[in-house]
């Protein structure tokens, strides 16, 4: 039996040109681009397994993935070689390391951290176009933070779950959901061991309604208890969302 070497990589990418992390029949994916780069680097056909299947247009500052190679490469060679083959794509390998044979980027994760960026000013973005959600109406960050409190802990998050979600259970434990203002930006941060499909974007869209005064803080709790997708606020656009880190 051939001995395989398992590697872990940390990845930064701009999700705008892609159909998402996961390889699909139509369109370019982050997973597919990295697998193609690995094939050019090693000559091997490799499957890359990510910690999170980010949607089309969603970005990452710290996505994690693992893969197996028959070839023996140093971690610097993996990082620099992949970056050389990805140089024309908005994908960068930040680090590479050897991993234990039983390491799994998805199943071994103990926490995932997301950031949602809202540009809260009258004028639209120029430099950050495609990297923030523009909300021109004033947002009350204190109200957003209070509304977020209703979602902390373990709940049935059916209301904030995409109809396409394939998770076996809607029960999730939200460890952190917070908001802060940084100049013209309102930044929503969410942390949990795992999330449902579109959960963070659904929560961000709902909390923005609270921030504008269109929803009361109490309506967030009512929406959660409804366990009904139709009770959710609007789905925030994908381009404001970033997977910032995965813990192990």
mmCIF file of C-alpha atoms in Angstrom:
data_model
loop_
_atom_site.group_PDB
_atom_site.id
_atom_site.type_symbol
_atom_site.label_atom_id
_atom_site.label_comp_id
_atom_site.label_asym_id
_atom_site.label_seq_id
_atom_site.Cartn_x
_atom_site.Cartn_y
_atom_site.Cartn_z
ATOM 1 C CA UNK A 1 0.000 0.000 0.000
ATOM 2 C CA UNK A 2 1.308 3.411 -0.954
ATOM 3 C CA UNK A 3 1.938 5.726 1.976
ATOM 4 C CA UNK A 4 0.204 9.088 1.584
ATOM 5 C CA UNK A 5 1.287 12.351 3.160
ATOM 6 C CA UNK A 6 -1.478 14.551 4.553
ATOM 7 C CA UNK A 7 -1.140 18.330 4.418
ATOM 8 C CA UNK A 8 -3.149 21.194 5.868
ATOM 9 C CA UNK A 9 -3.281 24.581 4.151
ATOM 10 C CA UNK A 10 -4.750 27.948 5.165
ATOM 11 C CA UNK A 11 -6.236 29.933 2.290
ATOM 12 C CA UNK A 12 -7.253 33.513 1.560
ATOM 13 C CA UNK A 13 -9.503 34.225 -1.405
ATOM 14 C CA UNK A 14 -11.813 36.660 -3.122
ATOM 15 C CA UNK A 15 -14.969 34.675 -3.817
ATOM 16 C CA UNK A 16 -16.437 37.087 -6.378
ATOM 17 C CA UNK A 17 -15.383 35.195 -9.563
ATOM 18 C CA UNK A 18 -16.389 31.778 -8.238
ATOM 19 C CA UNK A 19 -19.464 29.599 -7.798
ATOM 20 C CA UNK A 20 -18.299 28.957 -4.222
ATOM 21 C CA UNK A 21 -15.804 26.713 -2.495
ATOM 22 C CA UNK A 22 -17.260 23.434 -3.723
ATOM 23 C CA UNK A 23 -16.412 21.994 -7.127
ATOM 24 C CA UNK A 24 -19.439 22.044 -9.436
ATOM 25 C CA UNK A 25 -20.267 20.906 -12.940
ATOM 26 C CA UNK A 26 -20.662 24.475 -14.192
ATOM 27 C CA UNK A 27 -18.454 27.380 -13.205
ATOM 28 C CA UNK A 28 -15.121 27.814 -11.473
ATOM 29 C CA UNK A 29 -14.735 26.948 -7.796
ATOM 30 C CA UNK A 30 -12.051 27.584 -5.186
ATOM 31 C CA UNK A 31 -11.705 23.855 -4.577
ATOM 32 C CA UNK A 32 -11.304 23.180 -8.291
ATOM 33 C CA UNK A 33 -8.661 25.881 -8.739
ATOM 34 C CA UNK A 34 -6.533 24.522 -5.879
ATOM 35 C CA UNK A 35 -6.900 20.945 -7.103
ATOM 36 C CA UNK A 36 -5.764 22.005 -10.573
ATOM 37 C CA UNK A 37 -2.783 23.846 -9.065
ATOM 38 C CA UNK A 38 -1.855 20.757 -7.036
ATOM 39 C CA UNK A 39 -2.010 18.611 -10.154
ATOM 40 C CA UNK A 40 0.378 20.961 -11.934
ATOM 41 C CA UNK A 41 2.683 21.037 -8.917
ATOM 42 C CA UNK A 42 2.767 17.323 -8.107
ATOM 43 C CA UNK A 43 1.496 15.521 -11.188
ATOM 44 C CA UNK A 44 -1.108 13.837 -8.975
ATOM 45 C CA UNK A 45 -4.898 13.973 -9.077
ATOM 46 C CA UNK A 46 -5.805 15.302 -5.653
ATOM 47 C CA UNK A 47 -9.052 15.935 -3.761
ATOM 48 C CA UNK A 48 -8.962 19.005 -1.510
ATOM 49 C CA UNK A 49 -11.333 19.030 1.469
ATOM 50 C CA UNK A 50 -12.293 22.382 2.995
ATOM 51 C CA UNK A 51 -13.430 23.293 6.488
ATOM 52 C CA UNK A 52 -16.414 25.222 5.140
ATOM 53 C CA UNK A 53 -18.311 25.276 1.855
ATOM 54 C CA UNK A 54 -18.538 29.008 1.309
ATOM 55 C CA UNK A 55 -21.209 30.144 -1.153
ATOM 56 C CA UNK A 56 -20.729 31.966 -4.444
ATOM 57 C CA UNK A 57 -19.296 35.428 -3.796
ATOM 58 C CA UNK A 58 -18.269 34.737 -0.180
ATOM 59 C CA UNK A 59 -14.654 35.508 0.729
ATOM 60 C CA UNK A 60 -12.137 33.920 3.097
ATOM 61 C CA UNK A 61 -9.260 35.248 5.149
ATOM 62 C CA UNK A 62 -8.580 31.923 6.842
ATOM 63 C CA UNK A 63 -10.234 28.966 5.115
ATOM 64 C CA UNK A 64 -8.581 25.646 5.989
ATOM 65 C CA UNK A 65 -8.312 22.526 3.856
ATOM 66 C CA UNK A 66 -6.518 19.189 3.781
ATOM 67 C CA UNK A 67 -5.347 16.850 1.044
ATOM 68 C CA UNK A 68 -3.158 13.772 0.568
ATOM 69 C CA UNK A 69 -0.117 13.444 -1.682
ATOM 70 C CA UNK A 70 2.017 10.439 -2.528
ATOM 71 C CA UNK A 71 4.905 12.822 -3.188
ATOM 72 C CA UNK A 72 6.928 14.137 -0.290
ATOM 73 C CA UNK A 73 7.047 17.934 -0.302
ATOM 74 C CA UNK A 74 8.205 20.405 2.318
ATOM 75 C CA UNK A 75 5.602 22.810 3.632
ATOM 76 C CA UNK A 76 7.305 25.826 2.067
ATOM 77 C CA UNK A 77 7.337 24.065 -1.298
ATOM 78 C CA UNK A 78 3.603 23.366 -0.993
ATOM 79 C CA UNK A 79 2.812 26.977 -0.106
ATOM 80 C CA UNK A 80 5.109 28.646 -2.630
ATOM 81 C CA UNK A 81 4.463 26.129 -5.396
ATOM 82 C CA UNK A 82 0.702 26.476 -5.125
ATOM 83 C CA UNK A 83 0.948 30.257 -5.022
ATOM 84 C CA UNK A 84 3.058 30.184 -8.191
ATOM 85 C CA UNK A 85 0.388 28.133 -9.980
ATOM 86 C CA UNK A 86 -2.412 30.347 -8.595
ATOM 87 C CA UNK A 87 -0.738 33.675 -9.311
ATOM 88 C CA UNK A 88 -3.346 34.733 -11.867
ATOM 89 C CA UNK A 89 -6.237 33.886 -9.518
ATOM 90 C CA UNK A 90 -7.465 35.744 -6.421
ATOM 91 C CA UNK A 91 -6.477 32.787 -4.243
ATOM 92 C CA UNK A 92 -3.443 32.708 -1.933
ATOM 93 C CA UNK A 93 -2.060 29.936 0.258
ATOM 94 C CA UNK A 94 -1.070 31.598 3.535
ATOM 95 C CA UNK A 95 0.523 28.558 5.129
ATOM 96 C CA UNK A 96 1.031 24.826 4.681
ATOM 97 C CA UNK A 97 1.976 22.161 7.193
ATOM 98 C CA UNK A 98 2.138 18.421 7.600
ATOM 99 C CA UNK A 99 -0.951 16.980 9.296
ATOM 100 C CA UNK A 100 -1.753 13.782 11.161
ATOM 101 C CA UNK A 101 -3.236 11.007 8.997
ATOM 102 C CA UNK A 102 -6.595 11.331 10.769
ATOM 103 C CA UNK A 103 -6.813 15.129 10.509
ATOM 104 C CA UNK A 104 -9.939 16.306 8.688
ATOM 105 C CA UNK A 105 -10.359 20.004 7.907
ATOM 106 C CA UNK A 106 -14.129 19.825 8.357
ATOM 107 C CA UNK A 107 -14.694 17.170 11.011
ATOM 108 C CA UNK A 108 -11.734 18.096 13.219
ATOM 109 C CA UNK A 109 -12.751 21.767 13.493
ATOM 110 C CA UNK A 110 -13.845 22.975 16.930
ATOM 111 C CA UNK A 111 -14.966 26.479 15.869
ATOM 112 C CA UNK A 112 -15.527 28.589 12.789
ATOM 113 C CA UNK A 113 -15.412 32.374 12.827
ATOM 114 C CA UNK A 114 -17.159 34.641 10.323
ATOM 115 C CA UNK A 115 -17.167 38.387 9.792
ATOM 116 C CA UNK A 116 -19.871 40.306 7.962
ATOM 117 C CA UNK A 117 -18.947 43.804 6.747
ATOM 118 C CA UNK A 118 -21.625 46.469 6.272
ATOM 119 C CA UNK A 119 -20.646 49.825 4.791
ATOM 120 C CA UNK A 120 -23.005 52.182 6.581
ATOM 121 C CA UNK A 121 -22.840 55.560 4.853
ATOM 122 C CA UNK A 122 -24.853 57.426 2.256
ATOM 123 C CA UNK A 123 -22.278 57.041 -0.533
ATOM 124 C CA UNK A 124 -21.640 53.584 -2.054
ATOM 125 C CA UNK A 125 -18.205 51.917 -1.953
ATOM 126 C CA UNK A 126 -15.512 52.467 -4.538
ATOM 127 C CA UNK A 127 -12.416 50.619 -3.335
ATOM 128 C CA UNK A 128 -14.385 47.955 -1.437
ATOM 129 C CA UNK A 129 -17.032 47.386 -4.077
ATOM 130 C CA UNK A 130 -17.718 43.637 -3.982
ATOM 131 C CA UNK A 131 -16.322 43.378 -0.452
ATOM 132 C CA UNK A 132 -19.032 45.016 1.675
ATOM 133 C CA UNK A 133 -22.803 45.284 1.831
ATOM 134 C CA UNK A 134 -23.799 48.908 1.353
ATOM 135 C CA UNK A 135 -26.595 49.998 3.699
ATOM 136 C CA UNK A 136 -27.151 53.769 3.254
ATOM 137 C CA UNK A 137 -29.608 54.201 6.140
ATOM 138 C CA UNK A 138 -28.168 54.802 9.641
ATOM 139 C CA UNK A 139 -27.683 51.660 11.719
ATOM 140 C CA UNK A 140 -28.036 51.571 15.497
ATOM 141 C CA UNK A 141 -25.225 49.232 16.578
ATOM 142 C CA UNK A 142 -26.512 48.999 20.154
ATOM 143 C CA UNK A 143 -29.862 47.744 18.824
ATOM 144 C CA UNK A 144 -28.112 45.245 16.552
ATOM 145 C CA UNK A 145 -26.102 43.956 19.493
ATOM 146 C CA UNK A 146 -29.240 43.613 21.614
ATOM 147 C CA UNK A 147 -31.026 41.749 18.828
ATOM 148 C CA UNK A 148 -28.054 39.436 18.415
ATOM 149 C CA UNK A 149 -28.360 38.464 22.075
ATOM 150 C CA UNK A 150 -31.629 36.664 21.328
ATOM 151 C CA UNK A 151 -29.784 34.280 19.005
ATOM 152 C CA UNK A 152 -26.911 33.278 21.290
ATOM 153 C CA UNK A 153 -26.769 29.728 22.639
ATOM 154 C CA UNK A 154 -28.299 26.522 21.342
ATOM 155 C CA UNK A 155 -31.448 26.891 19.264
ATOM 156 C CA UNK A 156 -33.379 25.418 16.395
ATOM 157 C CA UNK A 157 -32.225 27.827 13.641
ATOM 158 C CA UNK A 158 -34.726 26.700 10.992
ATOM 159 C CA UNK A 159 -35.778 30.340 10.472
ATOM 160 C CA UNK A 160 -32.202 31.248 9.518
ATOM 161 C CA UNK A 161 -31.562 28.160 7.394
ATOM 162 C CA UNK A 162 -31.511 28.032 3.599
ATOM 163 C CA UNK A 163 -34.102 25.801 1.971
ATOM 164 C CA UNK A 164 -31.141 24.102 0.255
ATOM 165 C CA UNK A 165 -29.416 23.286 3.560
ATOM 166 C CA UNK A 166 -28.421 19.612 3.804
ATOM 167 C CA UNK A 167 -27.594 19.552 7.533
ATOM 168 C CA UNK A 168 -29.318 16.689 9.363
ATOM 169 C CA UNK A 169 -30.445 18.912 12.245
ATOM 170 C CA UNK A 170 -31.302 22.619 12.522
ATOM 171 C CA UNK A 171 -29.944 22.660 16.092
ATOM 172 C CA UNK A 172 -26.787 24.776 16.382
ATOM 173 C CA UNK A 173 -24.980 26.453 19.263
ATOM 174 C CA UNK A 174 -24.047 30.055 18.526
ATOM 175 C CA UNK A 175 -21.106 30.964 20.770
ATOM 176 C CA UNK A 176 -20.689 34.556 19.626
ATOM 177 C CA UNK A 177 -22.760 37.055 17.690
ATOM 178 C CA UNK A 178 -21.677 40.641 18.115
ATOM 179 C CA UNK A 179 -21.548 43.960 16.274
ATOM 180 C CA UNK A 180 -19.249 46.943 16.433
ATOM 181 C CA UNK A 181 -18.763 50.128 14.471
ATOM 182 C CA UNK A 182 -15.417 50.974 12.885
ATOM 183 C CA UNK A 183 -15.797 54.337 11.177
ATOM 184 C CA UNK A 184 -18.294 53.905 8.360
ATOM 185 C CA UNK A 185 -18.385 50.137 8.776
ATOM 186 C CA UNK A 186 -20.569 47.998 10.994
ATOM 187 C CA UNK A 187 -18.921 44.626 11.518
ATOM 188 C CA UNK A 188 -20.940 41.603 12.636
ATOM 189 C CA UNK A 189 -18.900 38.703 14.026
ATOM 190 C CA UNK A 190 -20.255 35.177 14.478
ATOM 191 C CA UNK A 191 -18.597 32.100 15.991
ATOM 192 C CA UNK A 192 -19.832 28.522 16.367
ATOM 193 C CA UNK A 193 -18.575 25.005 15.903
ATOM 194 C CA UNK A 194 -20.617 24.851 12.711
ATOM 195 C CA UNK A 195 -23.309 26.803 10.895
ATOM 196 C CA UNK A 196 -26.306 25.991 8.744
ATOM 197 C CA UNK A 197 -26.308 26.943 5.069
ATOM 198 C CA UNK A 198 -26.782 30.746 4.786
ATOM 199 C CA UNK A 199 -27.205 31.096 8.570
ATOM 200 C CA UNK A 200 -24.738 33.952 9.001
ATOM 201 C CA UNK A 201 -26.111 35.910 6.025
ATOM 202 C CA UNK A 202 -29.664 35.354 7.264
ATOM 203 C CA UNK A 203 -28.779 36.625 10.721
ATOM 204 C CA UNK A 204 -26.911 39.629 9.304
ATOM 205 C CA UNK A 205 -29.868 40.593 7.123
ATOM 206 C CA UNK A 206 -32.270 40.296 10.041
ATOM 207 C CA UNK A 207 -30.034 42.298 12.380
ATOM 208 C CA UNK A 208 -29.712 45.055 9.769
ATOM 209 C CA UNK A 209 -33.515 45.404 9.903
ATOM 210 C CA UNK A 210 -33.210 45.876 13.660
ATOM 211 C CA UNK A 211 -30.434 48.412 13.137
ATOM 212 C CA UNK A 212 -32.563 50.561 10.827
ATOM 213 C CA UNK A 213 -35.523 50.418 13.212
ATOM 214 C CA UNK A 214 -37.684 48.424 10.783
ATOM 215 C CA UNK A 215 -37.727 45.533 13.277
ATOM 216 C CA UNK A 216 -37.907 45.618 17.051
ATOM 217 C CA UNK A 217 -35.427 43.652 19.123
ATOM 218 C CA UNK A 218 -38.279 41.422 20.278
ATOM 219 C CA UNK A 219 -39.093 40.459 16.685
ATOM 220 C CA UNK A 220 -35.763 38.637 16.426
ATOM 221 C CA UNK A 221 -36.750 36.265 19.221
ATOM 222 C CA UNK A 222 -40.201 35.822 17.678
ATOM 223 C CA UNK A 223 -38.650 34.980 14.296
ATOM 224 C CA UNK A 224 -36.318 32.453 15.907
ATOM 225 C CA UNK A 225 -39.158 30.746 17.764
ATOM 226 C CA UNK A 226 -41.254 30.590 14.593
ATOM 227 C CA UNK A 227 -38.870 27.993 13.108
ATOM 228 C CA UNK A 228 -40.085 29.113 9.715
ATOM 229 C CA UNK A 229 -37.891 30.454 6.910
ATOM 230 C CA UNK A 230 -40.581 32.943 5.903
ATOM 231 C CA UNK A 231 -40.211 34.638 9.306
ATOM 232 C CA UNK A 232 -36.584 35.590 8.577
ATOM 233 C CA UNK A 233 -35.428 39.041 7.554
ATOM 234 C CA UNK A 234 -33.780 39.554 4.146
ATOM 235 C CA UNK A 235 -30.773 37.450 3.177
ATOM 236 C CA UNK A 236 -27.700 39.690 3.273
ATOM 237 C CA UNK A 237 -25.660 39.556 0.026
ATOM 238 C CA UNK A 238 -22.720 37.151 -0.131
ATOM 239 C CA UNK A 239 -20.011 39.719 -0.878
ATOM 240 C CA UNK A 240 -20.033 41.106 2.686
ATOM 241 C CA UNK A 241 -19.228 37.731 4.263
ATOM 242 C CA UNK A 242 -15.755 36.431 5.171
ATOM 243 C CA UNK A 243 -14.677 33.148 6.734
ATOM 244 C CA UNK A 244 -11.896 34.563 8.917
ATOM 245 C CA UNK A 245 -10.593 31.569 10.880
ATOM 246 C CA UNK A 246 -11.111 27.914 11.774
ATOM 247 C CA UNK A 247 -10.032 26.502 15.145
ATOM 248 C CA UNK A 248 -8.780 22.983 15.843
#
